[in-house]
XYZ file of C-alpha atoms in Angstrom:
69
model
C 44.963 4.374 23.572
C 43.120 7.668 21.664
C 43.548 4.959 18.289
C 41.375 2.204 20.026
C 38.869 4.892 20.796
C 38.921 5.778 17.338
C 38.972 2.388 15.838
C 36.297 1.468 18.217
C 34.178 4.381 17.744
C 34.327 3.874 13.813
C 33.192 0.371 14.146
C 30.138 1.747 16.732
C 28.872 3.793 13.943
C 29.307 1.092 11.217
C 27.148 -1.013 12.928
C 24.458 2.051 13.827
C 25.036 3.353 9.883
C 23.656 -0.584 9.071
C 21.083 -0.862 11.906
C 19.817 2.827 10.059
C 20.026 0.971 6.418
C 17.875 -2.135 8.187
C 14.999 0.640 9.445
C 14.947 2.364 5.690
C 14.733 -0.272 4.168
C 11.434 -1.990 6.342
C 9.835 1.767 6.241
C 10.934 1.756 2.355
C 8.532 -1.715 2.064
C 5.634 -0.718 4.444
C 5.268 1.887 2.339
C 5.524 0.237 -0.382
C 2.882 -2.086 0.806
C 0.495 0.467 2.247
C 0.752 1.699 -1.594
C -0.157 -1.301 -2.915
C -2.762 -1.690 -0.027
C -4.481 1.324 -1.050
C -4.386 0.359 -4.402
C -6.452 -2.825 -4.231
C -8.457 -0.929 -2.247
C -9.502 1.717 -5.192
C -9.539 -0.921 -7.433
C -12.138 -2.790 -5.091
C -13.839 0.657 -4.877
C -14.553 0.862 -8.650
C -15.205 -3.023 -8.582
C -18.398 -2.044 -6.236
C -19.391 1.255 -8.193
C -19.217 -0.960 -11.583
C -20.977 -3.317 -10.096
C -24.005 -1.279 -7.862
C -24.635 1.079 -12.524
C -24.634 -2.770 -14.084
C -27.154 -4.180 -10.942
C -28.858 -0.492 -11.682
C -29.232 -0.361 -15.496
C -29.964 -4.597 -15.245
C -33.133 -3.291 -12.617
C -34.284 -0.098 -15.329
C -34.331 -2.872 -18.537
C -36.263 -4.780 -16.288
C -39.209 -1.951 -15.200
C -39.022 -0.695 -18.412
C -40.045 -4.679 -19.975
C -42.286 -4.610 -16.803
C -44.154 -1.401 -18.058
C -44.608 -1.695 -21.618
C -46.064 -5.257 -21.048
């Protein structure tokens, strides 16, 4: 009977490890997705800043042109 329990325990442990591995893979995928989201947000922020600087340059050029006319 001890061997039966030992086999059952080993099977339970294998099943537990398989579930843990799936959980770890999901967590790693979630971390990867979160990192990609942060990269995308950073790129969007950079684009917003670039567009703001570009708009300010256009405004300054227009003001300079208006003041020299």
